[in-house]
């Protein structure tokens, strides 16, 4: 089964309008902002989806607005763990809105 393609907006004002109008989804806006910055830096953009996980960008970057809930943090780190082991990534990055924490490879 093929996964649907993700849609990103080059102009985030449209996405901001949709987020405020319908769901106030800051995580989606953050993910889109990271996408734009990766394009500006000339990086190829790809994503990975599994049965119970998803990685936003296969560089290995995961974007999550709020990981203050331990269950959410665990879910995000588990997704990074699975992909980093499967594809032998040495570095992974979890981008959040208000949390700074370094997670070492041993924790993945």
Short mmCIF file of C-alpha atoms in Angstrom, two decimals:
data_model
loop_
_atom_site.label_atom_id
_atom_site.label_comp_id
_atom_site.label_asym_id
_atom_site.label_seq_id
_atom_site.Cartn_x
_atom_site.Cartn_y
_atom_site.Cartn_z
CA UNK A 1 0.00 0.00 0.00
CA UNK A 2 1.38 3.39 -0.98
CA UNK A 3 1.32 6.16 1.58
CA UNK A 4 -0.21 9.49 0.60
CA UNK A 5 2.22 12.30 -0.12
CA UNK A 6 2.61 15.06 2.42
CA UNK A 7 1.72 18.55 1.29
CA UNK A 8 3.83 21.52 2.34
CA UNK A 9 3.20 25.20 1.68
CA UNK A 10 5.93 27.57 0.53
CA UNK A 11 3.85 30.47 1.85
CA UNK A 12 3.00 29.68 5.48
CA UNK A 13 0.35 32.41 5.65
CA UNK A 14 -2.12 30.06 3.93
CA UNK A 15 -1.27 27.26 6.35
CA UNK A 16 -1.53 29.68 9.28
CA UNK A 17 -4.99 30.69 8.09
CA UNK A 18 -6.07 27.05 7.82
CA UNK A 19 -4.57 26.20 11.22
CA UNK A 20 -6.33 29.07 12.97
CA UNK A 21 -9.56 28.57 11.06
CA UNK A 22 -9.87 24.82 11.51
CA UNK A 23 -7.54 23.17 14.01
CA UNK A 24 -4.94 25.54 15.46
CA UNK A 25 -2.35 22.89 14.61
CA UNK A 26 0.98 24.45 15.61
CA UNK A 27 2.83 21.18 15.02
CA UNK A 28 1.87 21.21 11.35
CA UNK A 29 2.97 24.85 11.04
CA UNK A 30 6.32 24.03 12.70
CA UNK A 31 6.85 21.04 10.41
CA UNK A 32 6.12 23.22 7.38
CA UNK A 33 8.61 25.85 8.62
CA UNK A 34 11.34 23.20 8.95
CA UNK A 35 10.49 22.03 5.42
CA UNK A 36 10.98 25.55 4.04
CA UNK A 37 14.32 25.93 5.85
CA UNK A 38 15.55 22.58 4.51
CA UNK A 39 14.67 23.72 0.98
CA UNK A 40 16.52 26.99 1.53
CA UNK A 41 19.60 25.03 2.57
CA UNK A 42 19.38 22.85 -0.54
CA UNK A 43 18.52 19.64 1.33
CA UNK A 44 16.48 16.89 -0.27
CA UNK A 45 13.22 16.39 1.58
CA UNK A 46 11.71 12.98 2.21
CA UNK A 47 9.64 11.37 4.97
CA UNK A 48 9.04 7.88 6.29
CA UNK A 49 5.87 6.26 7.57
CA UNK A 50 5.48 2.98 9.40
CA UNK A 51 2.48 1.22 10.85
CA UNK A 52 2.54 3.12 14.15
CA UNK A 53 5.11 5.83 13.57
CA UNK A 54 6.17 8.60 11.25
CA UNK A 55 9.32 10.61 10.66
CA UNK A 56 8.87 14.07 9.23
CA UNK A 57 12.15 14.36 7.32
CA UNK A 58 14.63 11.60 6.47
CA UNK A 59 17.71 13.51 7.52
CA UNK A 60 16.66 12.28 10.53
CA UNK A 61 14.45 15.06 11.89
CA UNK A 62 11.20 14.66 13.79
CA UNK A 63 9.06 17.74 14.51
CA UNK A 64 6.76 17.78 17.51
CA UNK A 65 5.21 20.91 18.97
CA UNK A 66 4.89 19.75 22.58
CA UNK A 67 6.71 16.84 24.22
CA UNK A 68 6.06 17.83 27.82
CA UNK A 69 3.91 14.70 28.19
CA UNK A 70 6.24 11.76 28.84
CA UNK A 71 4.13 9.49 26.60
CA UNK A 72 4.42 11.89 23.68
CA UNK A 73 8.17 12.20 24.17
CA UNK A 74 8.53 8.42 24.35
CA UNK A 75 6.50 8.02 21.13
CA UNK A 76 8.63 10.59 19.27
CA UNK A 77 11.92 9.10 20.51
CA UNK A 78 10.73 5.57 19.63
CA UNK A 79 10.04 6.68 16.05
CA UNK A 80 13.54 8.17 15.83
CA UNK A 81 15.00 5.02 17.37
CA UNK A 82 13.35 2.70 14.83
CA UNK A 83 14.40 4.70 11.80
CA UNK A 84 17.94 5.45 13.04
CA UNK A 85 18.57 1.75 13.64
CA UNK A 86 16.94 0.61 10.41
CA UNK A 87 18.87 3.05 8.23
CA UNK A 88 21.98 3.34 10.44
CA UNK A 89 21.70 7.07 11.10
CA UNK A 90 24.38 8.40 13.44
CA UNK A 91 22.52 11.63 14.24
CA UNK A 92 18.86 12.41 14.80
CA UNK A 93 17.10 15.64 15.69
CA UNK A 94 13.79 16.19 17.46
CA UNK A 95 12.62 19.78 17.00
CA UNK A 96 10.11 21.04 19.57
CA UNK A 97 8.61 24.40 20.42
CA UNK A 98 9.70 24.84 24.02
CA UNK A 99 11.93 21.96 25.06
CA UNK A 100 15.71 21.64 24.82
CA UNK A 101 17.21 18.28 25.60
CA UNK A 102 20.01 16.26 24.09
CA UNK A 103 19.23 12.57 23.60
CA UNK A 104 22.34 10.48 23.16
CA UNK A 105 22.56 7.56 20.72
CA UNK A 106 22.55 5.12 23.62
CA UNK A 107 19.07 6.38 24.52
CA UNK A 108 17.91 5.70 20.97
#
